[in-house]
mmCIF file of C-alpha atoms and ligand atoms in Angstrom:
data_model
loop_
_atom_site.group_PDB
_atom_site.id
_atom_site.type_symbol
_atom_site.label_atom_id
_atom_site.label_comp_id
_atom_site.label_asym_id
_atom_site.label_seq_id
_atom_site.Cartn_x
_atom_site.Cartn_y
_atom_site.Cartn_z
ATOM 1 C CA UNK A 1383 -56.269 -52.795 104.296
ATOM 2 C CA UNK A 1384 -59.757 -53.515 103.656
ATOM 3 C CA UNK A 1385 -59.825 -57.512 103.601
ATOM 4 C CA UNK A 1386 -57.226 -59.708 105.170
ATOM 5 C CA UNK A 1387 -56.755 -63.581 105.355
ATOM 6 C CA UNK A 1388 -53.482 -64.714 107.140
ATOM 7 C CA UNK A 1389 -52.985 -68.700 107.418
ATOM 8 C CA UNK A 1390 -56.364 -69.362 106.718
ATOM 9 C CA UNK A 1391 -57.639 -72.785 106.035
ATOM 10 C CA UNK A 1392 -60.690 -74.659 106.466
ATOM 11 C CA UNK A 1393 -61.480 -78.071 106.761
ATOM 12 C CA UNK A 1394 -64.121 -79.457 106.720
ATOM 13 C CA UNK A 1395 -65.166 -82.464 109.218
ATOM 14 C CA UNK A 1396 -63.137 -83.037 112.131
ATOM 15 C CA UNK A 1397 -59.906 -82.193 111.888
ATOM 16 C CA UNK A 1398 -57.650 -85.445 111.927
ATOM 17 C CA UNK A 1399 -60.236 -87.725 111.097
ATOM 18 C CA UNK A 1400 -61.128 -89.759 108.266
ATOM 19 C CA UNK A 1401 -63.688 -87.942 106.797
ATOM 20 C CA UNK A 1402 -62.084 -84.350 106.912
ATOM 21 C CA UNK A 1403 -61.824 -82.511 103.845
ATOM 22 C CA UNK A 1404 -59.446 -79.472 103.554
ATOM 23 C CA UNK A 1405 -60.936 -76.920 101.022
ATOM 24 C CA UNK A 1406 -58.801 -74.027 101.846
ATOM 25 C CA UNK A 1407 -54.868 -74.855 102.576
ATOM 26 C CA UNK A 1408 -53.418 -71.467 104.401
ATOM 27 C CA UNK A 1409 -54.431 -68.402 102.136
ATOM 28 C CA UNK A 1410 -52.378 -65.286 102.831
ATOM 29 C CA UNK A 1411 -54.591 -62.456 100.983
ATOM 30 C CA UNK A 1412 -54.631 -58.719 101.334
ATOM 31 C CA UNK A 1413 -56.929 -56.797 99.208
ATOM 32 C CA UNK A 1414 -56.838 -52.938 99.699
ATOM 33 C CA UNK A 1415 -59.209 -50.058 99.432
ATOM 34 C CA UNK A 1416 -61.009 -49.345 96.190
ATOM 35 C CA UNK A 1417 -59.849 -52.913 94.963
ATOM 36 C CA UNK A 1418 -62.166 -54.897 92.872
ATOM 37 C CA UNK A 1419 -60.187 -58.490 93.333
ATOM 38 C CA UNK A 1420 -61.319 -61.473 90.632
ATOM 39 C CA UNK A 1421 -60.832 -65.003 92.611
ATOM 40 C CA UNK A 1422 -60.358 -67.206 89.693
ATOM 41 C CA UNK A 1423 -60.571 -70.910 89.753
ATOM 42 C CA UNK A 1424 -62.425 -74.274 88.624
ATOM 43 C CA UNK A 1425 -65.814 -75.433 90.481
ATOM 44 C CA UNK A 1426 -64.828 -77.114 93.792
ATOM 45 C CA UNK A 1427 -61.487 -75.385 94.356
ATOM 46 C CA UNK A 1428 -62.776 -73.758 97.434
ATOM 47 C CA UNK A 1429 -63.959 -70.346 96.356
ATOM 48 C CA UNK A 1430 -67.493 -70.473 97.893
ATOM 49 C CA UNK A 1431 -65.789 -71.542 101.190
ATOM 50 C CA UNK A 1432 -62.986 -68.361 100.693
ATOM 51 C CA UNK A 1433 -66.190 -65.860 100.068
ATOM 52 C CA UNK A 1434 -68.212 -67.482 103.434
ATOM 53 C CA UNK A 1435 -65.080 -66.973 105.500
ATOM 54 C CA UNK A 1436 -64.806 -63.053 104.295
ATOM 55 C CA UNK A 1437 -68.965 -62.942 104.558
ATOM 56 C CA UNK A 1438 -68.707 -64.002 108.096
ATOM 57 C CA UNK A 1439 -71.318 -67.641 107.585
ATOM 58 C CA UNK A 1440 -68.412 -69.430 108.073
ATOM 59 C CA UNK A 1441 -65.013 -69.903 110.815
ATOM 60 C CA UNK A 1442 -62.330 -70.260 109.572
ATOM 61 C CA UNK A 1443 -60.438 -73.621 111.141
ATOM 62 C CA UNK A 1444 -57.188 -71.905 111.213
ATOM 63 C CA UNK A 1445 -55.712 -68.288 110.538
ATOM 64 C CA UNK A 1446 -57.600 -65.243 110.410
ATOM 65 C CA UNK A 1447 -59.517 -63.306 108.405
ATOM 66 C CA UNK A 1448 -60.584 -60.216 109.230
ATOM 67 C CA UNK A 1449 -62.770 -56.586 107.668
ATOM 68 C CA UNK A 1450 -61.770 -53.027 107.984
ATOM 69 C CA UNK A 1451 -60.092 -54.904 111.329
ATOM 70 C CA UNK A 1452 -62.822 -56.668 112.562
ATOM 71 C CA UNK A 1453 -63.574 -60.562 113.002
ATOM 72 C CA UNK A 1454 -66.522 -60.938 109.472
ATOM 73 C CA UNK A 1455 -67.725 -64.269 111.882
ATOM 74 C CA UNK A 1456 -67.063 -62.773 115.618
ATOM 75 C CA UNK A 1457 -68.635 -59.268 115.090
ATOM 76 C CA UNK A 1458 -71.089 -60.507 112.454
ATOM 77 C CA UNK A 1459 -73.831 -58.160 113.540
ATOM 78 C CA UNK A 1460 -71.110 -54.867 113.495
ATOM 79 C CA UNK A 1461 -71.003 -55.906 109.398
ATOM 80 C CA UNK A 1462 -74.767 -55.026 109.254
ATOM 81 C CA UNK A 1463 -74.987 -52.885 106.326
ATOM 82 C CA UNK A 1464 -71.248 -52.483 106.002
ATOM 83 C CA UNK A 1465 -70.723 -55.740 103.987
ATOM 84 C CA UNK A 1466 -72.970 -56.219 100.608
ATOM 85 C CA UNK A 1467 -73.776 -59.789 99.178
ATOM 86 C CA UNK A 1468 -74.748 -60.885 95.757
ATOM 87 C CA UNK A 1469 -74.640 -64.614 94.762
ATOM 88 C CA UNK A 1470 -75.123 -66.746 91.843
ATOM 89 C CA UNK A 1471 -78.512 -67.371 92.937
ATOM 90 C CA UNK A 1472 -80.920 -63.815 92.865
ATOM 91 C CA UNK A 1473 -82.362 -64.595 96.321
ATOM 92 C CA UNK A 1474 -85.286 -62.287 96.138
ATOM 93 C CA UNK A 1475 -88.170 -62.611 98.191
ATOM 94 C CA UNK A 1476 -91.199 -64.085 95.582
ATOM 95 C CA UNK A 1477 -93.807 -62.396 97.916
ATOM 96 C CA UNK A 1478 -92.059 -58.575 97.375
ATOM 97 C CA UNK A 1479 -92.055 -56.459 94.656
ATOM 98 C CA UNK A 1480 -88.879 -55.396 93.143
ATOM 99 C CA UNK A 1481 -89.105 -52.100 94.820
ATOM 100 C CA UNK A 1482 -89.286 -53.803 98.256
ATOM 101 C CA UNK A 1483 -86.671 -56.164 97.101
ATOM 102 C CA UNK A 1484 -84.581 -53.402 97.579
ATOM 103 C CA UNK A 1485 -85.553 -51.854 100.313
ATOM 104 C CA UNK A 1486 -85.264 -55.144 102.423
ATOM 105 C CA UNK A 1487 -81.001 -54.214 103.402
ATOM 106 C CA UNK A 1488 -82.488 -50.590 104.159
ATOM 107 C CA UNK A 1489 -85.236 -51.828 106.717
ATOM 108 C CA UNK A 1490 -82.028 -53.260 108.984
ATOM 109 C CA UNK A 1491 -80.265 -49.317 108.577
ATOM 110 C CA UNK A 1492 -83.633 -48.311 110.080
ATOM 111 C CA UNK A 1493 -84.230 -46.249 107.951
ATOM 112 C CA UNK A 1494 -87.861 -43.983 107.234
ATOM 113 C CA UNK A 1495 -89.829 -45.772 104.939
ATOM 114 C CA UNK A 1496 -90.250 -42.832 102.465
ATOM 115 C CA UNK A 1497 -86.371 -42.675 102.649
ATOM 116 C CA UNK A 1498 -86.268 -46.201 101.811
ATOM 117 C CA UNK A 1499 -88.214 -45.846 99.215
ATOM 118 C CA UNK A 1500 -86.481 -43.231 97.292
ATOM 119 C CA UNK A 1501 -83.300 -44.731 97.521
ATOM 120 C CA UNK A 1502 -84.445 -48.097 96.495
ATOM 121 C CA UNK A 1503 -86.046 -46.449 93.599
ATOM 122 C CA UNK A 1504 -83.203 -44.253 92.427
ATOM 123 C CA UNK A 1505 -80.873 -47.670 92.711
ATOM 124 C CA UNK A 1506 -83.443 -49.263 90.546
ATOM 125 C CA UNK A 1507 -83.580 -46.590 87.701
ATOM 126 C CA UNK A 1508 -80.019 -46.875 87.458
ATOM 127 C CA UNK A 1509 -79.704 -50.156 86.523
ATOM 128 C CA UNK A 1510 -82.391 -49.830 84.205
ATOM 129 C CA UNK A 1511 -85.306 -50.930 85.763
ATOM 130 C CA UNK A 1512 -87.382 -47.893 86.193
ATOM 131 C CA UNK A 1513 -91.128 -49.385 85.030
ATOM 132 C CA UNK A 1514 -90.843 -52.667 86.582
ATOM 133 C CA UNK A 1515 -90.741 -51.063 90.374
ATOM 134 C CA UNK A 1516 -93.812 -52.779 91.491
ATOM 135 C CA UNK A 1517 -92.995 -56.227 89.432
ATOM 136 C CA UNK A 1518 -92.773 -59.345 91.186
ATOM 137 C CA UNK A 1519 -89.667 -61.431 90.700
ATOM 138 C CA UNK A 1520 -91.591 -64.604 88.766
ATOM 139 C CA UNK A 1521 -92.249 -61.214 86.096
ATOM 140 C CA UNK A 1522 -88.860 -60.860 85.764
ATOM 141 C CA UNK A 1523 -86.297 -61.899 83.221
ATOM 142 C CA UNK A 1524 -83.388 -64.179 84.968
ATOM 143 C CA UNK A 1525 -81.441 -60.408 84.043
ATOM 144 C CA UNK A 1526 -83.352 -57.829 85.493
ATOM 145 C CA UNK A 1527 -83.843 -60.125 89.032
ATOM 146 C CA UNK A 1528 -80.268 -60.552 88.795
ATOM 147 C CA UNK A 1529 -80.573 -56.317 88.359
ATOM 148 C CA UNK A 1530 -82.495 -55.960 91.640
ATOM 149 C CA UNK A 1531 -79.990 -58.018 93.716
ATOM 150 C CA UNK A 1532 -77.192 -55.245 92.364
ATOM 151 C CA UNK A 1533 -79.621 -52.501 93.107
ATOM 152 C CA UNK A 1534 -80.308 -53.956 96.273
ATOM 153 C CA UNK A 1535 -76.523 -54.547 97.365
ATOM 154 C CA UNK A 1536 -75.691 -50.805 95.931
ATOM 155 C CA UNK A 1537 -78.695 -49.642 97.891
ATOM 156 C CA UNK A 1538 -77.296 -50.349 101.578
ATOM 157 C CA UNK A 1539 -74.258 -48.137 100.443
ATOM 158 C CA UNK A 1540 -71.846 -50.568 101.583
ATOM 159 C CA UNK A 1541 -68.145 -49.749 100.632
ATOM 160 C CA UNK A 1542 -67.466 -53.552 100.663
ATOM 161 C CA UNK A 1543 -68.988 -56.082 98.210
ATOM 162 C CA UNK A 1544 -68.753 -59.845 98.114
ATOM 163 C CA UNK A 1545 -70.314 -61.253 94.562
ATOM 164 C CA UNK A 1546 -70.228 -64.820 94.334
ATOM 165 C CA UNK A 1547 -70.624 -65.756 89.979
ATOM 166 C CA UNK A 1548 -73.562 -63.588 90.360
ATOM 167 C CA UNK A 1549 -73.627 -63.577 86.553
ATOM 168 C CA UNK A 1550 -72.962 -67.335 85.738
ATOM 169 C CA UNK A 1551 -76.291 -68.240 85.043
ATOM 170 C CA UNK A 1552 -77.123 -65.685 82.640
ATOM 171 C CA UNK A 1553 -76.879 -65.967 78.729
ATOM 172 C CA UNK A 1554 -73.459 -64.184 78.009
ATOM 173 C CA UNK A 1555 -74.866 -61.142 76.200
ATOM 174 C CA UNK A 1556 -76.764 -60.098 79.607
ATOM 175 C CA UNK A 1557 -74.147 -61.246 81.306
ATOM 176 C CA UNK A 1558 -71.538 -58.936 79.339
ATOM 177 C CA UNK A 1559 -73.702 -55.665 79.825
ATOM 178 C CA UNK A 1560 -74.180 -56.309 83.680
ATOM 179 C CA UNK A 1561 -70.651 -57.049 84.081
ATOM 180 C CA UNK A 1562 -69.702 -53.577 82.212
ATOM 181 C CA UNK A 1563 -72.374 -51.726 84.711
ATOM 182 C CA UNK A 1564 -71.322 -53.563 87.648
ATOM 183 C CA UNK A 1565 -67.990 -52.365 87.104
ATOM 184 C CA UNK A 1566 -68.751 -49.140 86.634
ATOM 185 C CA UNK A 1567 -71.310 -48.480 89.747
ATOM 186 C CA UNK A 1568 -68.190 -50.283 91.808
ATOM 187 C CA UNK A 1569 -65.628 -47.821 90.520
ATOM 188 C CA UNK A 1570 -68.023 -44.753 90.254
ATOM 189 C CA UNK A 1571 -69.351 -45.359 93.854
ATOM 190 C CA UNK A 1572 -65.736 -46.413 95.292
ATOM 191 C CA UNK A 1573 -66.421 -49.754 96.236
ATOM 192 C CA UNK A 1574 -63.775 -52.574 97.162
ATOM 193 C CA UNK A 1575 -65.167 -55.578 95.798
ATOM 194 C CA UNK A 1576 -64.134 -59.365 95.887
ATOM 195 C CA UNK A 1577 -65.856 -61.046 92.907
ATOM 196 C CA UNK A 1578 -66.180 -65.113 92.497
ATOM 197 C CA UNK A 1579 -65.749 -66.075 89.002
ATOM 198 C CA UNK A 1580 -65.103 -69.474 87.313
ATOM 199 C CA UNK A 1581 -64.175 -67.656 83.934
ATOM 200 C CA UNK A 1582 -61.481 -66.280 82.753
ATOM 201 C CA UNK A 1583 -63.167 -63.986 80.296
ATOM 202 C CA UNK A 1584 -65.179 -62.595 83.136
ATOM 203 C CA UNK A 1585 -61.830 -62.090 85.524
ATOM 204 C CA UNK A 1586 -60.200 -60.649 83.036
ATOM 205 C CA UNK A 1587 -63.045 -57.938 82.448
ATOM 206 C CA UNK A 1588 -63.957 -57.346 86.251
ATOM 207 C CA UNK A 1589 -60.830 -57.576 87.731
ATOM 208 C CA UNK A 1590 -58.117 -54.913 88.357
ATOM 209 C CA UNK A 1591 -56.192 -57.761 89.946
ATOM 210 C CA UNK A 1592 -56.612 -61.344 89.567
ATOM 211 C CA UNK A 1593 -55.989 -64.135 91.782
ATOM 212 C CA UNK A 1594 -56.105 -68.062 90.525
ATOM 213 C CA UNK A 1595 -56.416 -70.454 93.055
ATOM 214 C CA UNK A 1596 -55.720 -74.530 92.740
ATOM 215 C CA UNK A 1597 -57.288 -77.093 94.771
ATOM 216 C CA UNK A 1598 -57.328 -77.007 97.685
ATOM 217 C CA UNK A 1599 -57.787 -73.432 97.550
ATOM 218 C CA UNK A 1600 -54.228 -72.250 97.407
ATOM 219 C CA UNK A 1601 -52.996 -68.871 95.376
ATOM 220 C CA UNK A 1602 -51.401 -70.182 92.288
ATOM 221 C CA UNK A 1603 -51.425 -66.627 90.430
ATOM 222 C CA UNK A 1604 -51.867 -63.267 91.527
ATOM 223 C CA UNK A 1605 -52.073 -61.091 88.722
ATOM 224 C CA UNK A 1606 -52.484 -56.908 89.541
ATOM 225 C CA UNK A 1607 -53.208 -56.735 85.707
ATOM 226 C CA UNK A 1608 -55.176 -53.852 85.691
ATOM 227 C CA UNK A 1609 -51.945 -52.080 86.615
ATOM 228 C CA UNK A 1610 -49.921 -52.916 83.958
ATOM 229 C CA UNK A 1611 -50.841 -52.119 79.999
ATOM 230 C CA UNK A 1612 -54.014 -54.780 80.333
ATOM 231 C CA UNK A 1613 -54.780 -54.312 76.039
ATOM 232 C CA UNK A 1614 -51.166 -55.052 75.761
ATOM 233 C CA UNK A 1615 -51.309 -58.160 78.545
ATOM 234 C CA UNK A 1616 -54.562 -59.451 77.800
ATOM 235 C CA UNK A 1617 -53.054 -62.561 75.505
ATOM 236 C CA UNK A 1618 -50.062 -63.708 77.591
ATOM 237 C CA UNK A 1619 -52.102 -62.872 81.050
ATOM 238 C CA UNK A 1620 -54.724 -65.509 79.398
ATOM 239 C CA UNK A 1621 -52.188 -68.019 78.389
ATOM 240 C CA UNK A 1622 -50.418 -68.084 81.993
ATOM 241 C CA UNK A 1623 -53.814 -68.490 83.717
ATOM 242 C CA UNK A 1624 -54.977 -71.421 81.237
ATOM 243 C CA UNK A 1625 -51.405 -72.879 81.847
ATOM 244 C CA UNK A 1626 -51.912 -72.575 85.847
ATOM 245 C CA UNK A 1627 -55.732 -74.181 85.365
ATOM 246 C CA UNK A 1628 -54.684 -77.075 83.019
ATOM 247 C CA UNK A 1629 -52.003 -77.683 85.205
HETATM 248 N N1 ADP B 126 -70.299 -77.607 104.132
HETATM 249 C C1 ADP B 126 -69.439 -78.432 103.539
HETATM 250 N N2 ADP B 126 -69.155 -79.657 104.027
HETATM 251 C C2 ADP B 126 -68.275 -80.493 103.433
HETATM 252 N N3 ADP B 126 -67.592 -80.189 102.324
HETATM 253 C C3 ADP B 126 -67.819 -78.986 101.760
HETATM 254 C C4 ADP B 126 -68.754 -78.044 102.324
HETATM 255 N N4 ADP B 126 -68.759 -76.937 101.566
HETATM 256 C C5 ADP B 126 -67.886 -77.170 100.557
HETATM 257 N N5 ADP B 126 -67.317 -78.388 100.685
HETATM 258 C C6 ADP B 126 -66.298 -78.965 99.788
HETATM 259 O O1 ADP B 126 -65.190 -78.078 99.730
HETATM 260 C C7 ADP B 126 -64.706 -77.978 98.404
HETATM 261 C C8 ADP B 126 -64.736 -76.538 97.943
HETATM 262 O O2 ADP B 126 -66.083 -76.129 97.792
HETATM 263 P P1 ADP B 126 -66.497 -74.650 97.338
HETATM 264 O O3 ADP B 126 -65.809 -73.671 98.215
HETATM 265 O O4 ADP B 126 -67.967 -74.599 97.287
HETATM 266 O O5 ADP B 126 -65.876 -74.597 95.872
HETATM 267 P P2 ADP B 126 -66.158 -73.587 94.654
HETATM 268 O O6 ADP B 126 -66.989 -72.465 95.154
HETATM 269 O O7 ADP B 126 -64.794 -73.169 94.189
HETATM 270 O O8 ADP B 126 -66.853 -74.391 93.597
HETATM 271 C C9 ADP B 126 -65.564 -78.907 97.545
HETATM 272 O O9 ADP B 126 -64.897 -80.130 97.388
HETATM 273 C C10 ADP B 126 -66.822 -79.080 98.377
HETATM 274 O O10 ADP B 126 -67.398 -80.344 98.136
HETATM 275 MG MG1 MG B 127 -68.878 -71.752 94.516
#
């Protein structure tokens, strides 16, 4: 099992008191090898929170969660390299060039710098960015930055990758064409993947299995719709998860 949660919740404040908030009410999740998992659900329901528990920035308050076996929070620095990151946000660094963009997860491998280099460049041409190598990111469309954050997570050659709506804030036609690549490089480069999504549209095209959660983050659907006849599904699998959300 690649990723497990068992009885995880987290609250936050102090437990008990007042002010404590419980975003995530005892999640029992497995998601296997070579899994690319959609976590479904409305703004606030306590996917951020899920993703920083698996990501290892945040403790869980109860229940564990744990990577290939290992504590994400614990044994943070074991995850070097191991565990891939893309969020909503690019997060480039304004001062670096794309190229070095992507080299920055290969300087922790310690890795040569002319081996950095060519990987970072090959990871770049395949998601279309060959040219723009030496660009910073404030000469880059919200797209292609979005682009270098793939080529950089792709680049460390994790097998495990966290995405948290890394497309949301991109017009839906460049959001549509990374979403098809992104799947692609993830199944092509046998990745198990965990991607945050606040859209059905989008779960339903990333996901081989599909998991709505209410708030507090609780599993209210767990959909392995990829295995069934999806073309056939794709309808009623829709109409159950708008049923669960409006709910
Ligand atoms: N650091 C924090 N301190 C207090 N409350 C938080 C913190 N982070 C998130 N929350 C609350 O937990 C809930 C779930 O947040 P989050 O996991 O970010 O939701 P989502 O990603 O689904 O939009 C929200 O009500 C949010 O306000
Ligand atoms: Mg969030």
């Amino acid at each position: 099992m690649a990723i497990q949660l068992a009885g995880v919740s987290k609250v936050f404040g102090k437990p008990g008191s007042a002010g404590a908030y419980l975003a995530v009410d005892k999640i029992d999740l497995q998601v296997e090898q070579g899994q690319m998992l959609a976590l479904l659900g409305k703004t606030g329901c306590g996917k951020s929170t899920i993703f920083n528990m698996v990501a290892g920035l945040t403790e869980p308050t109860e229940g564990r969660v744990t990577v290939d076996g290992r504590n994400p929070f614990g044994d943070f620095d074991a995850f070097r390299g191991r565990m891939a990151i893309v969020f909503q946000n690019d997060r480039l660094l304004p001062w670096r060039t794309a190229v070095q963009n992507v080299e920055l997860g290969l300087e922790i491998l310690e890795k040569s710098a002319s081996e950095r280099r060519g990987i970072a460049m090959s990871w770049l041409e395949k998601l279309g960015l060959r040219g723009h190598e030496n660009d910073y990111p404030h000469a880059l469309s919200g797209g292609m930055r979005q682009r270098v954050s793939i080529a950089r997570a792709f680049a460390t050659n994790a097998n495990i990758l966290l995405c948290d709506e890394p497309f949301s804030a991109l017009d839906e036609m460049t959001a549509r064409r990374l979403r098809g690549e992104f799947v692609r490089l993830v199944k092509e480069n046998g990745k198990t993947a965990i991607f945050i999504t606040h859209s059905i549209n989008e779960a339903l095209e990333i996901g081989d299995r599909i998991i709505v959660l209410k708030r507090p983050a609780t599993i209210a659907l767990d959909i392995p719709h990829k295995e069934t006849d999806f073309r056939e599904h794709e309808e009623a699998i829709r109409k159950r998860i708008q049923d669960v959300l409006a709910a």
